Amino acid sequence: EPPMTRTQPHIPWTAATLTLFPDAFPGMLGTSIIGTAEKNRIWGLETVDIRDFSANKHRNVDDTPAGGGPGMVLKPNIAAAAIDSVARNGRPLIYLTPRGAPLTQKRVRELATGSGVIVFCGRFEGLDQRVIEGRQMEEVSIGDFVLAGGEVAAQAMIEACVRLLPGVLGGAESASEESFEDGLLEYPLYTRPREWEGRSIPEVLLSGDHKRIAQWQLDEKIEITKRRRPDLYEAYRAKGDSHERD
Ligand code: SAM
């Protein structure tokens, strides 16, 4: 049976993943609000098995690295055949790799407003450089650590996009006040009970004074960002300064 590579035009946002482990999908993308959104046809998922494009009967997809060194490299002709089997439909083609640009909420927001993504999941040492260049792949990393393969990274990236699609988050969850939305990390959260193991909810949150609460939350956001992510705090301050000049 040929691989399923057609996109479904009636679904507004479609992710295609190219992987050597198609059984890993939908994985987490089939559960909870993301899975429900898929059932409601808010988004769609195509999974392409890279091995289906192997040229030989052993279904080999990798070979030893030119110049020596450890591990194996995904062959360019097979990777390109898998990529070319997927209709682009204006979607960016992303190669997940620790070498890529760090994924940010800003990029996630951009991806969520497009028609979807095509995500190539690497394995072994990675993908032959000529495919990355020849197919103009956008190299993206989900963090400064090394996974065994791109599948978990693809699910993380797609999940981050899908939860921003219109109709995915209900009233119980909202993206508007979250970390990164204004360049700051989130303020601390509390719920009942009022006292727990000798710790109380900050008095201001119980005051009912919405102005004071909003000020406290902003102060906490600034404080936590300054302490944990001086890089984000500097960018936030620079943005504020440029607004003041405008
Ligand atoms: N040799 C590569 C390097 O040094 O950068 C690491 C290869 S890793 C073992 C195998 C595959 O996992 C990569 O091709 C990539 O698709 C995926 N991967 C691993 N870490 C990742 C990360 N932080 N972000 C995105 N993808 C990652």
PDB file of C-alpha atoms and ligand atoms in Angstrom:
ATOM      1  CA  GLU A   1       0.000   0.000   0.000  1.00  0.00           C
ATOM      2  CA  PRO A   2       1.477   3.408  -0.903  1.00  0.00           C
ATOM      3  CA  PRO A   3       2.177   5.787   1.981  1.00  0.00           C
ATOM      4  CA  MET A   4      -0.555   8.226   2.900  1.00  0.00           C
ATOM      5  CA  THR A   5       0.823  11.556   1.780  1.00  0.00           C
ATOM      6  CA  ARG A   6      -2.190  13.496   0.576  1.00  0.00           C
ATOM      7  CA  THR A   7      -3.170  16.545   2.553  1.00  0.00           C
ATOM      8  CA  GLN A   8      -6.781  17.077   3.446  1.00  0.00           C
ATOM      9  CA  PRO A   9      -7.742  20.483   2.062  1.00  0.00           C
ATOM     10  CA  HIS A  10     -10.862  20.801   4.227  1.00  0.00           C
ATOM     11  CA  ILE A  11      -8.732  20.699   7.382  1.00  0.00           C
ATOM     12  CA  PRO A  12      -7.284  24.196   7.915  1.00  0.00           C
ATOM     13  CA  TRP A  13      -4.014  23.196   9.616  1.00  0.00           C
ATOM     14  CA  THR A  14      -2.165  19.983   8.790  1.00  0.00           C
ATOM     15  CA  ALA A  15       1.065  18.594  10.172  1.00  0.00           C
ATOM     16  CA  ALA A  16       3.066  16.036   8.215  1.00  0.00           C
ATOM     17  CA  THR A  17       5.771  14.099  10.026  1.00  0.00           C
ATOM     18  CA  LEU A  18       8.454  12.124   8.261  1.00  0.00           C
ATOM     19  CA  THR A  19       9.819   9.468  10.564  1.00  0.00           C
ATOM     20  CA  LEU A  20      11.464   6.071  10.814  1.00  0.00           C
ATOM     21  CA  PHE A  21       9.089   5.304  13.697  1.00  0.00           C
ATOM     22  CA  PRO A  22       5.552   5.919  12.390  1.00  0.00           C
ATOM     23  CA  ASP A  23       4.185   3.924  15.357  1.00  0.00           C
ATOM     24  CA  ALA A  24       5.286   6.813  17.593  1.00  0.00           C
ATOM     25  CA  PHE A  25       2.438   8.903  16.094  1.00  0.00           C
ATOM     26  CA  PRO A  26       0.020  10.289  17.036  1.00  0.00           C
ATOM     27  CA  GLY A  27       1.450   9.524  20.500  1.00  0.00           C
ATOM     28  CA  MET A  28       0.640  12.428  22.810  1.00  0.00           C
ATOM     29  CA  LEU A  29      -0.943  14.217  19.860  1.00  0.00           C
ATOM     30  CA  GLY A  30      -3.834  11.728  20.078  1.00  0.00           C
ATOM     31  CA  THR A  31      -4.706  12.568  23.705  1.00  0.00           C
ATOM     32  CA  SER A  32      -6.506  15.289  25.633  1.00  0.00           C
ATOM     33  CA  ILE A  33      -7.371  18.625  23.987  1.00  0.00           C
ATOM     34  CA  ILE A  34      -4.975  18.037  21.070  1.00  0.00           C
ATOM     35  CA  GLY A  35      -6.520  14.659  20.245  1.00  0.00           C
ATOM     36  CA  THR A  36     -10.047  16.063  20.603  1.00  0.00           C
ATOM     37  CA  ALA A  37      -9.161  18.913  18.232  1.00  0.00           C
ATOM     38  CA  GLU A  38      -7.945  16.371  15.695  1.00  0.00           C
ATOM     39  CA  LYS A  39     -11.236  14.449  15.981  1.00  0.00           C
ATOM     40  CA  ASN A  40     -13.058  17.768  15.488  1.00  0.00           C
ATOM     41  CA  ARG A  41     -11.013  18.313  12.311  1.00  0.00           C
ATOM     42  CA  ILE A  42      -9.437  21.523  13.563  1.00  0.00           C
ATOM     43  CA  TRP A  43      -6.126  20.016  12.552  1.00  0.00           C
ATOM     44  CA  GLY A  44      -4.884  16.925  10.762  1.00  0.00           C
ATOM     45  CA  LEU A  45      -1.850  14.656  10.942  1.00  0.00           C
ATOM     46  CA  GLU A  46      -0.125  12.777   8.119  1.00  0.00           C
ATOM     47  CA  THR A  47       2.589  10.317   9.036  1.00  0.00           C
ATOM     48  CA  VAL A  48       5.116   9.315   6.392  1.00  0.00           C
ATOM     49  CA  ASP A  49       7.398   6.311   6.950  1.00  0.00           C
ATOM     50  CA  ILE A  50      10.808   7.301   5.574  1.00  0.00           C
ATOM     51  CA  ARG A  51      11.659   3.618   5.196  1.00  0.00           C
ATOM     52  CA  ASP A  52       8.971   3.284   2.488  1.00  0.00           C
ATOM     53  CA  PHE A  53      11.332   5.278   0.247  1.00  0.00           C
ATOM     54  CA  SER A  54      14.316   3.000   0.678  1.00  0.00           C
ATOM     55  CA  ALA A  55      15.729   1.878  -2.625  1.00  0.00           C
ATOM     56  CA  ASN A  56      16.673  -1.654  -1.575  1.00  0.00           C
ATOM     57  CA  LYS A  57      14.915  -4.731  -0.305  1.00  0.00           C
ATOM     58  CA  HIS A  58      16.555  -4.539   3.114  1.00  0.00           C
ATOM     59  CA  ARG A  59      14.860  -1.153   3.514  1.00  0.00           C
ATOM     60  CA  ASN A  60      18.169   0.484   4.472  1.00  0.00           C
ATOM     61  CA  VAL A  61      17.998   4.229   4.983  1.00  0.00           C
ATOM     62  CA  ASP A  62      21.418   5.057   6.460  1.00  0.00           C
ATOM     63  CA  ASP A  63      25.105   4.715   5.730  1.00  0.00           C
ATOM     64  CA  THR A  64      28.433   5.438   7.419  1.00  0.00           C
ATOM     65  CA  PRO A  65      29.557   9.084   7.659  1.00  0.00           C
ATOM     66  CA  ALA A  66      31.919  10.361   4.993  1.00  0.00           C
ATOM     67  CA  GLY A  67      35.277  11.168   6.583  1.00  0.00           C
ATOM     68  CA  GLY A  68      34.687   8.631   9.351  1.00  0.00           C
ATOM     69  CA  GLY A  69      33.355   9.100  12.849  1.00  0.00           C
ATOM     70  CA  PRO A  70      30.721   7.369  14.934  1.00  0.00           C
ATOM     71  CA  GLY A  71      27.180   6.437  13.991  1.00  0.00           C
ATOM     72  CA  MET A  72      25.233   6.492  10.775  1.00  0.00           C
ATOM     73  CA  VAL A  73      23.825   9.209   8.493  1.00  0.00           C
ATOM     74  CA  LEU A  74      20.411   9.282   6.815  1.00  0.00           C
ATOM     75  CA  LYS A  75      20.911   8.963   3.066  1.00  0.00           C
ATOM     76  CA  PRO A  76      20.047  12.072   1.002  1.00  0.00           C
ATOM     77  CA  ASN A  77      18.205  10.344  -1.857  1.00  0.00           C
ATOM     78  CA  ILE A  78      15.860   8.492   0.504  1.00  0.00           C
ATOM     79  CA  ALA A  79      15.199  11.525   2.704  1.00  0.00           C
ATOM     80  CA  ALA A  80      14.509  13.669  -0.382  1.00  0.00           C
ATOM     81  CA  ALA A  81      12.124  11.078  -1.880  1.00  0.00           C
ATOM     82  CA  ALA A  82      10.167  11.030   1.389  1.00  0.00           C
ATOM     83  CA  ILE A  83      10.091  14.854   1.518  1.00  0.00           C
ATOM     84  CA  ASP A  84       9.038  15.150  -2.141  1.00  0.00           C
ATOM     85  CA  SER A  85       6.115  12.776  -1.571  1.00  0.00           C
ATOM     86  CA  VAL A  86       4.441  15.342   0.663  1.00  0.00           C
ATOM     87  CA  ALA A  87       2.425  18.201  -0.866  1.00  0.00           C
ATOM     88  CA  ARG A  88       3.914  21.465   0.464  1.00  0.00           C
ATOM     89  CA  ASN A  89       0.672  23.493   0.525  1.00  0.00           C
ATOM     90  CA  GLY A  90       2.633  26.531   1.664  1.00  0.00           C
ATOM     91  CA  ARG A  91       3.893  24.729   4.752  1.00  0.00           C
ATOM     92  CA  PRO A  92       7.412  25.299   6.069  1.00  0.00           C
ATOM     93  CA  LEU A  93       9.686  22.254   5.923  1.00  0.00           C
ATOM     94  CA  ILE A  94      11.387  21.829   9.285  1.00  0.00           C
ATOM     95  CA  TYR A  95      14.318  19.605  10.196  1.00  0.00           C
ATOM     96  CA  LEU A  96      14.488  19.025  13.930  1.00  0.00           C
ATOM     97  CA  THR A  97      18.094  19.073  15.124  1.00  0.00           C
ATOM     98  CA  PRO A  98      20.025  20.250  18.195  1.00  0.00           C
ATOM     99  CA  ARG A  99      21.940  22.462  15.752  1.00  0.00           C
ATOM    100  CA  GLY A 100      18.812  24.396  14.795  1.00  0.00           C
ATOM    101  CA  ALA A 101      17.438  27.752  15.884  1.00  0.00           C
ATOM    102  CA  PRO A 102      15.871  27.352  19.347  1.00  0.00           C
ATOM    103  CA  LEU A 103      12.093  27.043  19.070  1.00  0.00           C
ATOM    104  CA  THR A 104      10.317  30.020  20.631  1.00  0.00           C
ATOM    105  CA  GLN A 105       6.702  30.824  21.415  1.00  0.00           C
ATOM    106  CA  LYS A 106       6.994  33.566  18.773  1.00  0.00           C
ATOM    107  CA  ARG A 107       7.857  31.029  16.063  1.00  0.00           C
ATOM    108  CA  VAL A 108       5.138  28.689  17.381  1.00  0.00           C
ATOM    109  CA  ARG A 109       2.606  31.520  17.033  1.00  0.00           C
ATOM    110  CA  GLU A 110       3.731  32.150  13.446  1.00  0.00           C
ATOM    111  CA  LEU A 111       3.515  28.450  12.587  1.00  0.00           C
ATOM    112  CA  ALA A 112       0.030  28.246  14.125  1.00  0.00           C
ATOM    113  CA  THR A 113      -1.245  31.015  11.834  1.00  0.00           C
ATOM    114  CA  GLY A 114      -0.045  29.213   8.683  1.00  0.00           C
ATOM    115  CA  SER A 115      -1.462  26.145   6.957  1.00  0.00           C
ATOM    116  CA  GLY A 116       0.586  23.650   8.984  1.00  0.00           C
ATOM    117  CA  VAL A 117       4.095  22.222   9.133  1.00  0.00           C
ATOM    118  CA  ILE A 118       6.122  19.460   7.541  1.00  0.00           C
ATOM    119  CA  VAL A 119       8.490  18.016  10.108  1.00  0.00           C
ATOM    120  CA  PHE A 120      11.409  15.747   9.361  1.00  0.00           C
ATOM    121  CA  CYS A 121      12.429  13.634  12.368  1.00  0.00           C
ATOM    122  CA  GLY A 122      16.112  12.733  12.341  1.00  0.00           C
ATOM    123  CA  ARG A 123      17.690   9.573  13.758  1.00  0.00           C
ATOM    124  CA  PHE A 124      21.223   8.239  14.125  1.00  0.00           C
ATOM    125  CA  GLU A 125      23.806  11.026  13.789  1.00  0.00           C
ATOM    126  CA  GLY A 126      21.466  13.016  11.573  1.00  0.00           C
ATOM    127  CA  LEU A 127      20.648  13.890   7.981  1.00  0.00           C
ATOM    128  CA  ASP A 128      23.007  14.347   5.000  1.00  0.00           C
ATOM    129  CA  GLN A 129      23.750  18.090   4.723  1.00  0.00           C
ATOM    130  CA  ARG A 130      22.893  18.180   1.001  1.00  0.00           C
ATOM    131  CA  VAL A 131      19.200  17.470   1.659  1.00  0.00           C
ATOM    132  CA  ILE A 132      19.053  20.216   4.284  1.00  0.00           C
ATOM    133  CA  GLU A 133      20.425  22.644   1.688  1.00  0.00           C
ATOM    134  CA  GLY A 134      18.785  21.179  -1.420  1.00  0.00           C
ATOM    135  CA  ARG A 135      15.295  21.235   0.105  1.00  0.00           C
ATOM    136  CA  GLN A 136      15.942  24.479   2.011  1.00  0.00           C
ATOM    137  CA  MET A 137      14.968  22.968   5.340  1.00  0.00           C
ATOM    138  CA  GLU A 138      14.500  25.227   8.339  1.00  0.00           C
ATOM    139  CA  GLU A 139      16.610  23.790  11.164  1.00  0.00           C
ATOM    140  CA  VAL A 140      14.868  23.968  14.546  1.00  0.00           C
ATOM    141  CA  SER A 141      15.945  22.750  17.991  1.00  0.00           C
ATOM    142  CA  ILE A 142      13.634  22.210  20.951  1.00  0.00           C
ATOM    143  CA  GLY A 143      16.440  22.811  23.454  1.00  0.00           C
ATOM    144  CA  ASP A 144      20.106  22.470  24.285  1.00  0.00           C
ATOM    145  CA  PHE A 145      20.091  18.718  24.862  1.00  0.00           C
ATOM    146  CA  VAL A 146      20.262  15.670  22.605  1.00  0.00           C
ATOM    147  CA  LEU A 147      17.341  13.291  22.089  1.00  0.00           C
ATOM    148  CA  ALA A 148      17.652   9.868  20.438  1.00  0.00           C
ATOM    149  CA  GLY A 149      15.417  11.011  17.582  1.00  0.00           C
ATOM    150  CA  GLY A 150      13.192  13.824  16.344  1.00  0.00           C
ATOM    151  CA  GLU A 151       9.835  12.180  17.154  1.00  0.00           C
ATOM    152  CA  VAL A 152       9.397  13.575  20.673  1.00  0.00           C
ATOM    153  CA  ALA A 153      10.612  16.964  19.440  1.00  0.00           C
ATOM    154  CA  ALA A 154       8.072  16.880  16.570  1.00  0.00           C
ATOM    155  CA  GLN A 155       5.259  16.096  18.981  1.00  0.00           C
ATOM    156  CA  ALA A 156       6.357  18.907  21.296  1.00  0.00           C
ATOM    157  CA  MET A 157       6.464  21.396  18.428  1.00  0.00           C
ATOM    158  CA  ILE A 158       3.146  20.324  16.887  1.00  0.00           C
ATOM    159  CA  GLU A 159       1.439  20.299  20.304  1.00  0.00           C
ATOM    160  CA  ALA A 160       2.619  23.847  20.987  1.00  0.00           C
ATOM    161  CA  CYS A 161       1.155  24.978  17.626  1.00  0.00           C
ATOM    162  CA  VAL A 162      -2.144  23.095  17.820  1.00  0.00           C
ATOM    163  CA  ARG A 163      -3.104  24.450  21.243  1.00  0.00           C
ATOM    164  CA  LEU A 164      -3.033  27.944  19.711  1.00  0.00           C
ATOM    165  CA  LEU A 165      -5.399  27.070  16.836  1.00  0.00           C
ATOM    166  CA  PRO A 166      -8.824  28.715  17.146  1.00  0.00           C
ATOM    167  CA  GLY A 167     -11.264  26.450  19.009  1.00  0.00           C
ATOM    168  CA  VAL A 168      -8.679  24.235  20.723  1.00  0.00           C
ATOM    169  CA  LEU A 169      -8.376  25.866  24.150  1.00  0.00           C
ATOM    170  CA  GLY A 170     -11.648  26.155  26.049  1.00  0.00           C
ATOM    171  CA  GLY A 171     -12.533  28.499  28.874  1.00  0.00           C
ATOM    172  CA  ALA A 172     -10.632  26.384  31.407  1.00  0.00           C
ATOM    173  CA  GLU A 173      -7.369  27.036  29.606  1.00  0.00           C
ATOM    174  CA  SER A 174      -6.212  30.184  27.984  1.00  0.00           C
ATOM    175  CA  ALA A 175      -3.048  31.134  26.188  1.00  0.00           C
ATOM    176  CA  SER A 176      -3.300  34.867  26.754  1.00  0.00           C
ATOM    177  CA  GLU A 177      -1.625  35.161  30.180  1.00  0.00           C
ATOM    178  CA  GLU A 178       0.992  32.486  29.770  1.00  0.00           C
ATOM    179  CA  SER A 179       4.746  32.496  29.896  1.00  0.00           C
ATOM    180  CA  PHE A 180       6.369  34.258  26.911  1.00  0.00           C
ATOM    181  CA  GLU A 181       3.154  35.928  25.676  1.00  0.00           C
ATOM    182  CA  ASP A 182       4.458  39.307  26.863  1.00  0.00           C
ATOM    183  CA  GLY A 183       8.113  38.264  26.989  1.00  0.00           C
ATOM    184  CA  LEU A 184       7.934  37.357  30.688  1.00  0.00           C
ATOM    185  CA  LEU A 185       7.594  34.098  32.619  1.00  0.00           C
ATOM    186  CA  GLU A 186       4.350  33.306  34.400  1.00  0.00           C
ATOM    187  CA  TYR A 187       3.514  34.477  37.943  1.00  0.00           C
ATOM    188  CA  PRO A 188       3.055  31.841  40.697  1.00  0.00           C
ATOM    189  CA  LEU A 189      -0.295  30.035  40.741  1.00  0.00           C
ATOM    190  CA  TYR A 190      -2.377  29.030  43.788  1.00  0.00           C
ATOM    191  CA  THR A 191      -5.691  27.330  44.436  1.00  0.00           C
ATOM    192  CA  ARG A 192      -7.613  26.023  47.453  1.00  0.00           C
ATOM    193  CA  PRO A 193      -6.974  25.113  50.236  1.00  0.00           C
ATOM    194  CA  ARG A 194      -6.101  28.516  51.624  1.00  0.00           C
ATOM    195  CA  GLU A 195      -3.568  26.936  54.014  1.00  0.00           C
ATOM    196  CA  TRP A 196      -1.482  23.919  53.043  1.00  0.00           C
ATOM    197  CA  GLU A 197       1.384  22.489  55.121  1.00  0.00           C
ATOM    198  CA  GLY A 198       1.732  25.824  56.856  1.00  0.00           C
ATOM    199  CA  ARG A 199       1.937  27.789  53.609  1.00  0.00           C
ATOM    200  CA  SER A 200      -0.758  30.329  52.778  1.00  0.00           C
ATOM    201  CA  ILE A 201      -1.950  31.850  49.546  1.00  0.00           C
ATOM    202  CA  PRO A 202      -0.561  35.423  49.295  1.00  0.00           C
ATOM    203  CA  GLU A 203      -3.042  37.779  50.940  1.00  0.00           C
ATOM    204  CA  VAL A 204      -3.340  40.059  47.911  1.00  0.00           C
ATOM    205  CA  LEU A 205      -4.849  37.229  45.811  1.00  0.00           C
ATOM    206  CA  LEU A 206      -7.692  36.887  48.323  1.00  0.00           C
ATOM    207  CA  SER A 207      -8.326  40.652  48.523  1.00  0.00           C
ATOM    208  CA  GLY A 208     -10.692  40.876  45.553  1.00  0.00           C
ATOM    209  CA  ASP A 209      -8.867  44.066  44.519  1.00  0.00           C
ATOM    210  CA  HIS A 210      -8.261  43.381  40.814  1.00  0.00           C
ATOM    211  CA  LYS A 211      -5.931  46.310  40.320  1.00  0.00           C
ATOM    212  CA  ARG A 212      -3.682  45.252  43.204  1.00  0.00           C
ATOM    213  CA  ILE A 213      -3.791  41.633  42.004  1.00  0.00           C
ATOM    214  CA  ALA A 214      -2.745  42.611  38.471  1.00  0.00           C
ATOM    215  CA  GLN A 215       0.126  44.716  39.867  1.00  0.00           C
ATOM    216  CA  TRP A 216       1.272  41.846  42.116  1.00  0.00           C
ATOM    217  CA  GLN A 217       1.181  39.411  39.181  1.00  0.00           C
ATOM    218  CA  LEU A 218       3.219  41.759  36.983  1.00  0.00           C
ATOM    219  CA  ASP A 219       5.760  42.352  39.788  1.00  0.00           C
ATOM    220  CA  GLU A 220       6.114  38.582  40.290  1.00  0.00           C
ATOM    221  CA  LYS A 221       6.540  38.002  36.545  1.00  0.00           C
ATOM    222  CA  ILE A 222       9.280  40.600  36.346  1.00  0.00           C
ATOM    223  CA  GLU A 223      10.996  39.245  39.472  1.00  0.00           C
ATOM    224  CA  ILE A 224      10.938  35.597  38.353  1.00  0.00           C
ATOM    225  CA  THR A 225      12.094  36.465  34.823  1.00  0.00           C
ATOM    226  CA  LYS A 226      14.937  38.646  36.122  1.00  0.00           C
ATOM    227  CA  ARG A 227      16.105  35.829  38.395  1.00  0.00           C
ATOM    228  CA  ARG A 228      15.683  32.820  36.094  1.00  0.00           C
ATOM    229  CA  ARG A 229      16.076  34.210  32.604  1.00  0.00           C
ATOM    230  CA  PRO A 230      18.193  37.356  32.514  1.00  0.00           C
ATOM    231  CA  ASP A 231      18.231  37.057  28.699  1.00  0.00           C
ATOM    232  CA  LEU A 232      14.430  37.361  28.501  1.00  0.00           C
ATOM    233  CA  TYR A 233      14.425  40.127  31.093  1.00  0.00           C
ATOM    234  CA  GLU A 234      16.942  42.193  29.105  1.00  0.00           C
ATOM    235  CA  ALA A 235      14.820  41.805  25.938  1.00  0.00           C
ATOM    236  CA  TYR A 236      11.684  42.812  27.874  1.00  0.00           C
ATOM    237  CA  ARG A 237      13.406  45.908  29.252  1.00  0.00           C
ATOM    238  CA  ALA A 238      14.782  46.884  25.853  1.00  0.00           C
ATOM    239  CA  LYS A 239      11.276  46.584  24.377  1.00  0.00           C
ATOM    240  CA  GLY A 240       9.865  48.800  27.154  1.00  0.00           C
ATOM    241  CA  ASP A 241      12.576  51.413  26.579  1.00  0.00           C
ATOM    242  CA  SER A 242      11.897  51.522  22.831  1.00  0.00           C
ATOM    243  CA  HIS A 243       8.142  51.921  23.487  1.00  0.00           C
ATOM    244  CA  GLU A 244       8.872  54.867  25.779  1.00  0.00           C
ATOM    245  CA  ARG A 245      10.915  56.530  23.045  1.00  0.00           C
ATOM    246  CA  ASP A 246       8.097  56.089  20.452  1.00  0.00           C
TER     247      ASP A 246
HETATM  248  N1  SAM B   1      24.554  14.214  15.840  1.00  0.00           N
HETATM  249  C1  SAM B   1      23.568  15.180  16.219  1.00  0.00           C
HETATM  250  C2  SAM B   1      24.217  16.388  16.842  1.00  0.00           C
HETATM  251  O1  SAM B   1      25.302  16.247  17.405  1.00  0.00           O
HETATM  252  O2  SAM B   1      23.649  17.483  16.784  1.00  0.00           O
HETATM  253  C3  SAM B   1      22.547  14.546  17.179  1.00  0.00           C
HETATM  254  C4  SAM B   1      21.683  13.528  16.541  1.00  0.00           C
HETATM  255  S1  SAM B   1      20.371  12.940  17.584  1.00  0.00           S
HETATM  256  C5  SAM B   1      21.110  11.557  18.376  1.00  0.00           C
HETATM  257  C6  SAM B   1      19.270  12.195  16.432  1.00  0.00           C
HETATM  258  C7  SAM B   1      18.115  13.054  15.982  1.00  0.00           C
HETATM  259  O3  SAM B   1      17.323  13.425  17.087  1.00  0.00           O
HETATM  260  C8  SAM B   1      18.465  14.366  15.316  1.00  0.00           C
HETATM  261  O4  SAM B   1      18.739  14.211  13.952  1.00  0.00           O
HETATM  262  C9  SAM B   1      17.211  15.179  15.542  1.00  0.00           C
HETATM  263  O5  SAM B   1      16.231  14.938  14.552  1.00  0.00           O
HETATM  264  C10 SAM B   1      16.699  14.659  16.864  1.00  0.00           C
HETATM  265  N2  SAM B   1      17.013  15.566  17.984  1.00  0.00           N
HETATM  266  C11 SAM B   1      17.851  15.309  19.009  1.00  0.00           C
HETATM  267  N3  SAM B   1      17.926  16.320  19.856  1.00  0.00           N
HETATM  268  C12 SAM B   1      17.102  17.283  19.386  1.00  0.00           C
HETATM  269  C13 SAM B   1      16.754  18.589  19.823  1.00  0.00           C
HETATM  270  N4  SAM B   1      17.270  19.123  20.930  1.00  0.00           N
HETATM  271  N5  SAM B   1      15.872  19.299  19.074  1.00  0.00           N
HETATM  272  C14 SAM B   1      15.344  18.780  17.956  1.00  0.00           C
HETATM  273  N6  SAM B   1      15.642  17.541  17.488  1.00  0.00           N
HETATM  274  C15 SAM B   1      16.505  16.793  18.185  1.00  0.00           C
END
